[in-house]
GROMACS .gro file of C-alpha atoms in nm:
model
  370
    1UNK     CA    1  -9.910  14.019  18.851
    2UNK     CA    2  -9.671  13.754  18.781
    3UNK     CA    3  -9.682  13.381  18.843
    4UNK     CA    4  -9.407  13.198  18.950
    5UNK     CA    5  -9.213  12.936  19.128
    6UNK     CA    6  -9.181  12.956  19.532
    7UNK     CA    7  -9.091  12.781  19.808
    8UNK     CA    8  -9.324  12.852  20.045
    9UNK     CA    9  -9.340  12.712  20.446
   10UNK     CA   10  -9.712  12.623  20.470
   11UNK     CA   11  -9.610  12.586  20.863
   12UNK     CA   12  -9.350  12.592  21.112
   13UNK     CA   13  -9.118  12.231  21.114
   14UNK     CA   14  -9.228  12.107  20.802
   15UNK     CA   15  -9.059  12.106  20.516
   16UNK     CA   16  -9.078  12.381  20.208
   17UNK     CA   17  -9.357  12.328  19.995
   18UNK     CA   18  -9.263  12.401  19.571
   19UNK     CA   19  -9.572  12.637  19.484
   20UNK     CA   20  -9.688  12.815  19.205
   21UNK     CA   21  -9.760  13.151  19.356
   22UNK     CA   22  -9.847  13.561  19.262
   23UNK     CA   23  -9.601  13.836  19.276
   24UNK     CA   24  -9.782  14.175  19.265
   25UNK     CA   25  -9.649  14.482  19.079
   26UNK     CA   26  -9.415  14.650  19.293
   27UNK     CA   27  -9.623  14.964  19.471
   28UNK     CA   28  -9.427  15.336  19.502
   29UNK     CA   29  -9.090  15.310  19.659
   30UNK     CA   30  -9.095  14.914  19.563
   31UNK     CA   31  -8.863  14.728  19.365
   32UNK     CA   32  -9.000  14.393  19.225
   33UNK     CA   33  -8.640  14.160  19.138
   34UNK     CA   34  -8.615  13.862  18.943
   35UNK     CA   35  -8.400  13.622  19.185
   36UNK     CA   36  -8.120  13.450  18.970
   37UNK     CA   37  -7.965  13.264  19.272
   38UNK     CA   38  -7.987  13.250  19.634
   39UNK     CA   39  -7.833  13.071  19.952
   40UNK     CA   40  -7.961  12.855  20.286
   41UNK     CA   41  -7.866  13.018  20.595
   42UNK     CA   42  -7.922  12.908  20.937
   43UNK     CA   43  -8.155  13.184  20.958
   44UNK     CA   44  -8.382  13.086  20.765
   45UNK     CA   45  -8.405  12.734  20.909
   46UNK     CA   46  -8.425  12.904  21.290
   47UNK     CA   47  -8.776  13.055  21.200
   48UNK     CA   48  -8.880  12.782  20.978
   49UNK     CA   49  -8.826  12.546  21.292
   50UNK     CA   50  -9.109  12.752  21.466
   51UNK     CA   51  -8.883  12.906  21.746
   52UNK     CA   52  -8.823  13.199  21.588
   53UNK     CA   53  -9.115  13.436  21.793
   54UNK     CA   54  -9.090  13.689  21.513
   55UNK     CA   55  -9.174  13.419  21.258
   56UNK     CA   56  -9.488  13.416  21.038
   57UNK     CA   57  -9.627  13.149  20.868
   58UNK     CA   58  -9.763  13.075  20.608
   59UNK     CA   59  -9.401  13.257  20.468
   60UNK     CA   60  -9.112  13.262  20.176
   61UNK     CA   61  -8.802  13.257  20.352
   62UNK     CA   62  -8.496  13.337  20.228
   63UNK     CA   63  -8.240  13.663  20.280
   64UNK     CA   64  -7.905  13.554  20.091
   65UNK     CA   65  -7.984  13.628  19.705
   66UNK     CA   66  -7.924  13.836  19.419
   67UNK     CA   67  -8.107  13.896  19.092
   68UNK     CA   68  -8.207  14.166  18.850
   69UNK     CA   69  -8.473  14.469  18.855
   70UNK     CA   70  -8.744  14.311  18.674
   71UNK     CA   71  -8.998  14.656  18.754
   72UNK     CA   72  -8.941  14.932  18.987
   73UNK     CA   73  -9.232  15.197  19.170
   74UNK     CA   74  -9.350  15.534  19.136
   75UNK     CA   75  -9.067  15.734  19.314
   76UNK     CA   76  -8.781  15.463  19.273
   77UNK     CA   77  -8.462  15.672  19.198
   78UNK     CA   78  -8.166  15.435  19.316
   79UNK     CA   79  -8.188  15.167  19.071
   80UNK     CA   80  -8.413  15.134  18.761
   81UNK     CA   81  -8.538  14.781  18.540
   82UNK     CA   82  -8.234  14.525  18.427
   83UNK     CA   83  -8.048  14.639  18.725
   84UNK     CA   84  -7.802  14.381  18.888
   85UNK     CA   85  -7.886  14.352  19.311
   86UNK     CA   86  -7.846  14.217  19.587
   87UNK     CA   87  -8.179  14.283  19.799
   88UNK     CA   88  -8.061  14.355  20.178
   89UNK     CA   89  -8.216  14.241  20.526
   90UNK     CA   90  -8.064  14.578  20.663
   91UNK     CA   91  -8.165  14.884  20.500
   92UNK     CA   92  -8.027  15.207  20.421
   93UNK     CA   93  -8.267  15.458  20.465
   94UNK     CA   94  -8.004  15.727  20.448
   95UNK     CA   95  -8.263  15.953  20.670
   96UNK     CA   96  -8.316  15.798  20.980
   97UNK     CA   97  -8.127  15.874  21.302
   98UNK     CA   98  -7.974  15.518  21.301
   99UNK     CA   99  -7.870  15.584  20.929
  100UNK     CA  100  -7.729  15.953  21.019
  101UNK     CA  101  -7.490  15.819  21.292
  102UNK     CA  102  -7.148  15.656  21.180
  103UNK     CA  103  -7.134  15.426  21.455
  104UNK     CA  104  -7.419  15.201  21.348
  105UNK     CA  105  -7.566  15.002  21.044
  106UNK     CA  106  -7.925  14.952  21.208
  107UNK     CA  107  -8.154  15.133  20.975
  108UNK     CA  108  -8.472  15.128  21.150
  109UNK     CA  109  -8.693  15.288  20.878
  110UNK     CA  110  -8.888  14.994  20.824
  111UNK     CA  111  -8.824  14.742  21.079
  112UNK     CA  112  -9.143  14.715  21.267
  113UNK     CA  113  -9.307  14.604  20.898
  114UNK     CA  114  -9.068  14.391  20.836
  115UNK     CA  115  -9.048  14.234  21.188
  116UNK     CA  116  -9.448  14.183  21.114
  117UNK     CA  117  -9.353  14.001  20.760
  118UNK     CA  118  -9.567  14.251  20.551
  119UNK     CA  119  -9.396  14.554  20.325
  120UNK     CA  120  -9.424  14.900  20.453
  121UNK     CA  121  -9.779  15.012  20.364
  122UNK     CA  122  -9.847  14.668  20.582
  123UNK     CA  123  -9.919  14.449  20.310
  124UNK     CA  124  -9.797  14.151  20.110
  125UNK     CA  125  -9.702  14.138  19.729
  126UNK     CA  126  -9.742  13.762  19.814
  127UNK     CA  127 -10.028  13.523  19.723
  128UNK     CA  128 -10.075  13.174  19.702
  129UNK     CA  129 -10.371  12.947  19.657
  130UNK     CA  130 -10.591  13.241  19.724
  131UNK     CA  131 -10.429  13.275  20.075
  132UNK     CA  132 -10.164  13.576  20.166
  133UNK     CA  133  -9.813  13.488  20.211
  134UNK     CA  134  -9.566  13.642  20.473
  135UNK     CA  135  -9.267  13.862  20.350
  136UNK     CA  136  -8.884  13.752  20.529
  137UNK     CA  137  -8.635  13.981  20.672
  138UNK     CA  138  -8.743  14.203  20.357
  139UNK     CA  139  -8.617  14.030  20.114
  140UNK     CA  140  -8.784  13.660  20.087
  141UNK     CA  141  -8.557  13.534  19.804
  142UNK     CA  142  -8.687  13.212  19.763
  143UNK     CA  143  -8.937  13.289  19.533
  144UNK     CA  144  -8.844  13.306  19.165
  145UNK     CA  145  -9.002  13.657  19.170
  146UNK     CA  146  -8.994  13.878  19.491
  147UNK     CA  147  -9.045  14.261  19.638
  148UNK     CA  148  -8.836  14.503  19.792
  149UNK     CA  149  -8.848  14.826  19.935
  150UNK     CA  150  -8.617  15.024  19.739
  151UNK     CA  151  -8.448  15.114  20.024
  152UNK     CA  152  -8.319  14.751  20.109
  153UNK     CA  153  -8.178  14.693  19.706
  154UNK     CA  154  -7.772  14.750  19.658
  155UNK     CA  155  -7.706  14.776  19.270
  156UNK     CA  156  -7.378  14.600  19.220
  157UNK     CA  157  -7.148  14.545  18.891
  158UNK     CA  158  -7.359  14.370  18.598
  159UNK     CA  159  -7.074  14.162  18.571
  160UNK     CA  160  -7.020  13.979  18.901
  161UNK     CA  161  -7.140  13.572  18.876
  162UNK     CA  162  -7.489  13.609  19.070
  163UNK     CA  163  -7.454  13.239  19.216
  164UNK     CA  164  -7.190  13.343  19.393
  165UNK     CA  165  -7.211  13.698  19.539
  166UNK     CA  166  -7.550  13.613  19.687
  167UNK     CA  167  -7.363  13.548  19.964
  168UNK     CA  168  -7.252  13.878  20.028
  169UNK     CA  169  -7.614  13.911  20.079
  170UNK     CA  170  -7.565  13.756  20.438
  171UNK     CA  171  -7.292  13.517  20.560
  172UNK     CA  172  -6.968  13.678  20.424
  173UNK     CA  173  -7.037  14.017  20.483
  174UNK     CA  174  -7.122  13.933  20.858
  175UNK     CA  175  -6.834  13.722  20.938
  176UNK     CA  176  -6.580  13.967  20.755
  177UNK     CA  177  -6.722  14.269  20.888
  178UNK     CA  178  -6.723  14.135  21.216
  179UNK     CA  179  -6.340  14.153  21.221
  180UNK     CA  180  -6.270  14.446  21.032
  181UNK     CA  181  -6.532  14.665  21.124
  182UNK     CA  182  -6.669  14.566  21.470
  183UNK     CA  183  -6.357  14.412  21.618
  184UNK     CA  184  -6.147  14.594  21.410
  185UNK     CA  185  -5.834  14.325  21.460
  186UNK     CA  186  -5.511  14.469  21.414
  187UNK     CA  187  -5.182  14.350  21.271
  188UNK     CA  188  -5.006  14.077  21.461
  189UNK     CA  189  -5.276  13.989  21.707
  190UNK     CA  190  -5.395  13.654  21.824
  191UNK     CA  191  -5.737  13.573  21.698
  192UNK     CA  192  -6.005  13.285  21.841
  193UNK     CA  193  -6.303  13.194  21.595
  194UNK     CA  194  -6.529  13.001  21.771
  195UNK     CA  195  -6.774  12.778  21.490
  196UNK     CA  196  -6.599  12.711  21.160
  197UNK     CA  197  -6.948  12.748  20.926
  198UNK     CA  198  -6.954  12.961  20.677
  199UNK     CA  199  -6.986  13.289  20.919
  200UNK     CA  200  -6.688  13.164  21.125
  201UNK     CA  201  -6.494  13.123  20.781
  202UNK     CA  202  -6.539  13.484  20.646
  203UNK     CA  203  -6.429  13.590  21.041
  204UNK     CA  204  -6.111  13.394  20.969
  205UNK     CA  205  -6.056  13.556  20.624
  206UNK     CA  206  -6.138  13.892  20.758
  207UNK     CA  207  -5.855  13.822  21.059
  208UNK     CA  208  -5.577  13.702  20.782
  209UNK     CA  209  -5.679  14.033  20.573
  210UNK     CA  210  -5.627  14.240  20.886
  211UNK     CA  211  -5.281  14.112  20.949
  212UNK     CA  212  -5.346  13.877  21.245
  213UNK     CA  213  -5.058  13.654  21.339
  214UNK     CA  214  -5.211  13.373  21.479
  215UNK     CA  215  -5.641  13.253  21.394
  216UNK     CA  216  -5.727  12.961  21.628
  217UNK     CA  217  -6.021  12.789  21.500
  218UNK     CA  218  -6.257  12.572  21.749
  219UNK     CA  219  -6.510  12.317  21.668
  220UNK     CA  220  -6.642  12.025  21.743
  221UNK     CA  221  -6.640  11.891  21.362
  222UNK     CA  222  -6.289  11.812  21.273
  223UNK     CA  223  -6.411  11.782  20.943
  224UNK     CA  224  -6.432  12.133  20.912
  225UNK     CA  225  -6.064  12.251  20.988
  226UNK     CA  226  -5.878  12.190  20.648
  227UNK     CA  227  -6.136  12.445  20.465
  228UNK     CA  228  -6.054  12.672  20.770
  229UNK     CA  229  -5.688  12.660  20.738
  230UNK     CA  230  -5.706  12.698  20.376
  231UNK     CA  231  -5.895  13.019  20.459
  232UNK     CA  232  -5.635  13.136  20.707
  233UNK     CA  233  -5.640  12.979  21.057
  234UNK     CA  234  -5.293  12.846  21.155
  235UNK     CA  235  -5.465  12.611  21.386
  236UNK     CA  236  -5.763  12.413  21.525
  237UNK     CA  237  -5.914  12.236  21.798
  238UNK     CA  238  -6.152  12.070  21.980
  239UNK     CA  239  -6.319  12.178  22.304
  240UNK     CA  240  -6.372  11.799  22.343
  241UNK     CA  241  -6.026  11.692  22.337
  242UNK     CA  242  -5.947  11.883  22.687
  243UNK     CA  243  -6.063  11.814  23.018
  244UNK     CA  244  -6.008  12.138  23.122
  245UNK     CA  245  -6.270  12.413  22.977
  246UNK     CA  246  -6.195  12.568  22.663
  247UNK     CA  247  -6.131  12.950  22.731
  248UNK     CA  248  -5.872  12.763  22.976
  249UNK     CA  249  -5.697  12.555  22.637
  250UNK     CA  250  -5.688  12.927  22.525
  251UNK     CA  251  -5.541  13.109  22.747
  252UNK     CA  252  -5.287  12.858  22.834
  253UNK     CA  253  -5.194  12.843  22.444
  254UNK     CA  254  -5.220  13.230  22.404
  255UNK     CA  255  -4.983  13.319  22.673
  256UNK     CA  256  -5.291  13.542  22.889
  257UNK     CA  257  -5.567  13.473  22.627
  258UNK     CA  258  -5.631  13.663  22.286
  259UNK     CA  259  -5.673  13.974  22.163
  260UNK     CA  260  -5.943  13.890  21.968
  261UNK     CA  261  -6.265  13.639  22.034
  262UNK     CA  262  -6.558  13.532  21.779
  263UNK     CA  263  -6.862  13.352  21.869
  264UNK     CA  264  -7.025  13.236  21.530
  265UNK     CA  265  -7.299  12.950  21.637
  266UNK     CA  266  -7.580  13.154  21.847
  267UNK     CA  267  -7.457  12.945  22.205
  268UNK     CA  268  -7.463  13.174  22.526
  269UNK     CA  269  -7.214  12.930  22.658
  270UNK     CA  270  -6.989  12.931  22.394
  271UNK     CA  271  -7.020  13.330  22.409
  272UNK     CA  272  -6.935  13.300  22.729
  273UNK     CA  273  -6.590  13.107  22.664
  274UNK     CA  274  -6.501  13.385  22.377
  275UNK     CA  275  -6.532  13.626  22.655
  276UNK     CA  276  -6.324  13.399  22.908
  277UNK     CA  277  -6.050  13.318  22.642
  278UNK     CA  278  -5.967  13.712  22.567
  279UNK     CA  279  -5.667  13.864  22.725
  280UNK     CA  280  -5.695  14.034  23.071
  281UNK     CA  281  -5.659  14.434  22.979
  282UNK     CA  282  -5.776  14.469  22.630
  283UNK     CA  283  -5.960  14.143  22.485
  284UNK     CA  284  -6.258  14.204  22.279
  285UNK     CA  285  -6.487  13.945  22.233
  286UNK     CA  286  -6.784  13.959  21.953
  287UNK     CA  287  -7.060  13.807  21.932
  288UNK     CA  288  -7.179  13.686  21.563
  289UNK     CA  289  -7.365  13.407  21.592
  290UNK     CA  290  -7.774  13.457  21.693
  291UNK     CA  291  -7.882  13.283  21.977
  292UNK     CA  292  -8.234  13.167  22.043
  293UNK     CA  293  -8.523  13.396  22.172
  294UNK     CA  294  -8.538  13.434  22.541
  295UNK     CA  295  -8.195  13.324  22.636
  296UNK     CA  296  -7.949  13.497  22.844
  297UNK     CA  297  -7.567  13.518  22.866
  298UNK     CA  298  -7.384  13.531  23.178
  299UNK     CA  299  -7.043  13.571  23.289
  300UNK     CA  300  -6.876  13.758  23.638
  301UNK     CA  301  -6.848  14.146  23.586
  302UNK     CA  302  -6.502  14.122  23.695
  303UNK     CA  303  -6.408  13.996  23.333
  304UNK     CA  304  -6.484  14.314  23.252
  305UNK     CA  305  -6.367  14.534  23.514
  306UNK     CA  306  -6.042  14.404  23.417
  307UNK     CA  307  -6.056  14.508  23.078
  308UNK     CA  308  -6.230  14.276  22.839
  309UNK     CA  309  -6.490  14.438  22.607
  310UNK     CA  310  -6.762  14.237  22.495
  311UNK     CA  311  -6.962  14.370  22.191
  312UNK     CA  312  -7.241  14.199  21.941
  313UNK     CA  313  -7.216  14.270  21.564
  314UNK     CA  314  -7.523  14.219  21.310
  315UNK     CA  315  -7.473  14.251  20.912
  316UNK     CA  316  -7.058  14.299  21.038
  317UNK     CA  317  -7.143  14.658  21.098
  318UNK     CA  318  -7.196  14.728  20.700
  319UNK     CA  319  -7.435  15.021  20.612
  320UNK     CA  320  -7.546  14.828  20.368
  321UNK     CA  321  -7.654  14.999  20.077
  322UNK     CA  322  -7.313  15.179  20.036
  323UNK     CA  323  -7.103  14.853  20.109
  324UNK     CA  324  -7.237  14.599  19.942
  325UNK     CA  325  -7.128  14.689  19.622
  326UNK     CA  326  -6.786  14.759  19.758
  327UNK     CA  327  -6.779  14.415  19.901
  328UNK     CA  328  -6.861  14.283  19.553
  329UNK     CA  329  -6.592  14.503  19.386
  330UNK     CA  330  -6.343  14.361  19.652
  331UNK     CA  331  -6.445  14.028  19.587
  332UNK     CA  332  -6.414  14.090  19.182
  333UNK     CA  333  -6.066  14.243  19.234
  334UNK     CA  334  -5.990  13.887  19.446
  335UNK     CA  335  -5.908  14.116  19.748
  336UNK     CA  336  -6.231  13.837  19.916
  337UNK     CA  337  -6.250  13.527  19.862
  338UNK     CA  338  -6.641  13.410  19.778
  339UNK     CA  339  -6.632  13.124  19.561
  340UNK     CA  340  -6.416  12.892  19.819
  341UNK     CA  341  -6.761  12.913  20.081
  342UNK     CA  342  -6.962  12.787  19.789
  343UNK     CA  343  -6.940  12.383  19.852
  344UNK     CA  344  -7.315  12.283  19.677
  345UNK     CA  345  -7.505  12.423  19.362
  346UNK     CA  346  -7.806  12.252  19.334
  347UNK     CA  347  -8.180  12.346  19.142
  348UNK     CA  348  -8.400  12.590  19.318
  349UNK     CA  349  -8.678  12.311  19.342
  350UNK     CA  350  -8.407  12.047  19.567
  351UNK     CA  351  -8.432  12.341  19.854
  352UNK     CA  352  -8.479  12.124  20.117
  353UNK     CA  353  -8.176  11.930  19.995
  354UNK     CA  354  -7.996  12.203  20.075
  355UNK     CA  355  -8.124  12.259  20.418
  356UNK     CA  356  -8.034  11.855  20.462
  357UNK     CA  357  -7.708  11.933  20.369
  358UNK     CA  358  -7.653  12.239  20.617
  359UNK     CA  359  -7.802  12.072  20.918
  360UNK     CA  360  -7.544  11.757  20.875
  361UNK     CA  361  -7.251  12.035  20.807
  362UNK     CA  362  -7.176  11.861  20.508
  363UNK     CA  363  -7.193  12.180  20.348
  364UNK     CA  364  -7.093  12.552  20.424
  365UNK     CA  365  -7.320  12.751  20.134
  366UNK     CA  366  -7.580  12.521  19.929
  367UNK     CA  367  -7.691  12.810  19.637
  368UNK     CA  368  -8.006  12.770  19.454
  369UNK     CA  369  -8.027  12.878  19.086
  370UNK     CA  370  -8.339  12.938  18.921
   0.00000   0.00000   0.00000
């Protein structure tokens, strides 16, 4: 057992609590990682507020981090101790049906354990106080010390900076994949990127990589537009500068709408406008961002009868084990940018700082090094 630092959410709206907790030895098919650095998502804050209904407390949050094999289980073949990873919210089972078929990236080998916050015999490697802690998406890497299944750990290059490819753990990988895989945006096409956070920015870099003529970034927070221009969008506005409704600006600037549509906040109205704003005949719209539990999205079928395509992406579509390296020898070959979403590095122990800084958008990726 090892003893170490954590930052554990005692309950739901309150704010992480620093703790001193106990990592069990990893069990068989377990890998037990030493976290090095990890990221603040909006993720994590959505279950931490309590409206998450999937969310356990007491928990260690946390899904955007990498780190290095301290200990592996009986029967762990992929990656043995001192290995450089990336633990991953999606799995790769390799054997399932959802793993077998090209067309999807949803491993469902261990999600109803996971979904339940315990590791796939149904228990926690977690303790605190003398009181059981909840897993998180799989990975919970804000703990200094944490557990995997082996089958949600992608061994990367030794060499890549850890504090910054944590966030191919989550954010980048989403947002990038989301244009290249799930959209898959062609050369010369018109592009709208609704949300300019840090998923909205990797959407934009993922257009510009795919050729697109023309990225439109929208937002509210003007504030945001020069880091998305730098990352590729040739414009941006504000849905509050118009009278008329957005996907109207759109389609009156687009000449018919786009060919492309990205929704990367979690609003069912705003996923509604990426829908409206596509071109009549052959718009795609995707939807990114995670919207609360229970809500609904609406719009008249006859956006689709005449030819829009609306589609959902999660992870941007990457089987995970066999990307995520690939994504971290793109980014080491400067084919991705990574470093530019990094805005805050900060200690592991000013955590909540970081969520501060997220929920203000002052930042777009606060990383936490141990």
């Amino acid at each position: 057992v090892i003893k170490c630092k954590a930052a554990v959410a005692w309950e739901a709206g309150k704010p992480l609590s620093i703790e001193e907790v106990e990592v069990a030895p990893p069990k068989a098919h377990e890998v037990r990682i030493k976290i090095v650095a990890t990221a603040v998502c909006h993720t994590d804050a959505y279950t931490l507020s309590g409206a998450d209904p999937e969310g356990c407390f007491p928990v260690i949050l946390g899904h955007e981090g990498a780190g290095i094999v301290e200990s592996v289980g009986e029967g762990v073949t992929k990656v043995k101790k001192g290995d450089t990873v990336i633990p991953l919210y999606i799995p790769q089972c390799g054997e399932c049906k959802f793993c077998k078929n090209p067309k999807t990236n949803l491993c469902q080998k261990i999600r109803i354990t996971q979904g339940k916050g315990v590791m796939p015999d149904g228990t926690s490697r977690f303790t605190c106080k003398g009181k059981q802690l909840y897993h998180f998406m799989g990975t919970s890497t804000f703990s200094e010390y944490t557990v995997v299944a082996d089958i949600s750990v992608a061994k990367i290059d030794a060499a890549a900076p850890l504090d910054k490819v944590c966030l191919l753990g989550c954010g980048i990988s989403t947002g990038y994949g989301a244009a290249v895989n799930t959209a898959k945006v062609e050369p010369g096409s018109t592009c709208a990127v609704f949300g300019l956070g840090g998923v909205g920015l990797a959407v934009i870099m993922g257009c510009k990589i795919a050729g697109a003529s023309r990225i439109i970034g929208i937002d509210i927070n003007k504030d945001k537009y020069a880091k998305a221009k730098e990352f590729g969008a040739t414009e941006c506005i504000s849905p509050q500068d118009s009278k008329k409704s957005i996907q109207e600006v759109l389609v009156e600037m687009t000449d018919g709408g786009v060919d492309y549509s990205f929704e990367c906040i979690g609003n069912v109205g705003v996923m509604r406008a990426a829908l409206e704003a596509c071109h009549k005949g052959w718009g795609v719209s995707v939807i990114v961002g995670v919207a609360a539990a229970g809500q609904e999205i609406s719009t008249r079928p006859f956006q689709l009868v005449t030819g829009r395509t609306w589609k959902g992406t999660a992870f941007g579509g990457w089987k995970s084990v066999d990307s995520v390296p690939k994504l971290v020898t793109e980014y080491m070959s400067k084919k991705i940018k990574v470093d530019e979403f990094v805005t805050h590095t900060l200690p592991f122990d000013k955590i909540n700082e970081a969520f501060e800084l997220m929920h203000s958008g002052k930042s777009i990726r606060a990383v936490l090094k141990f």
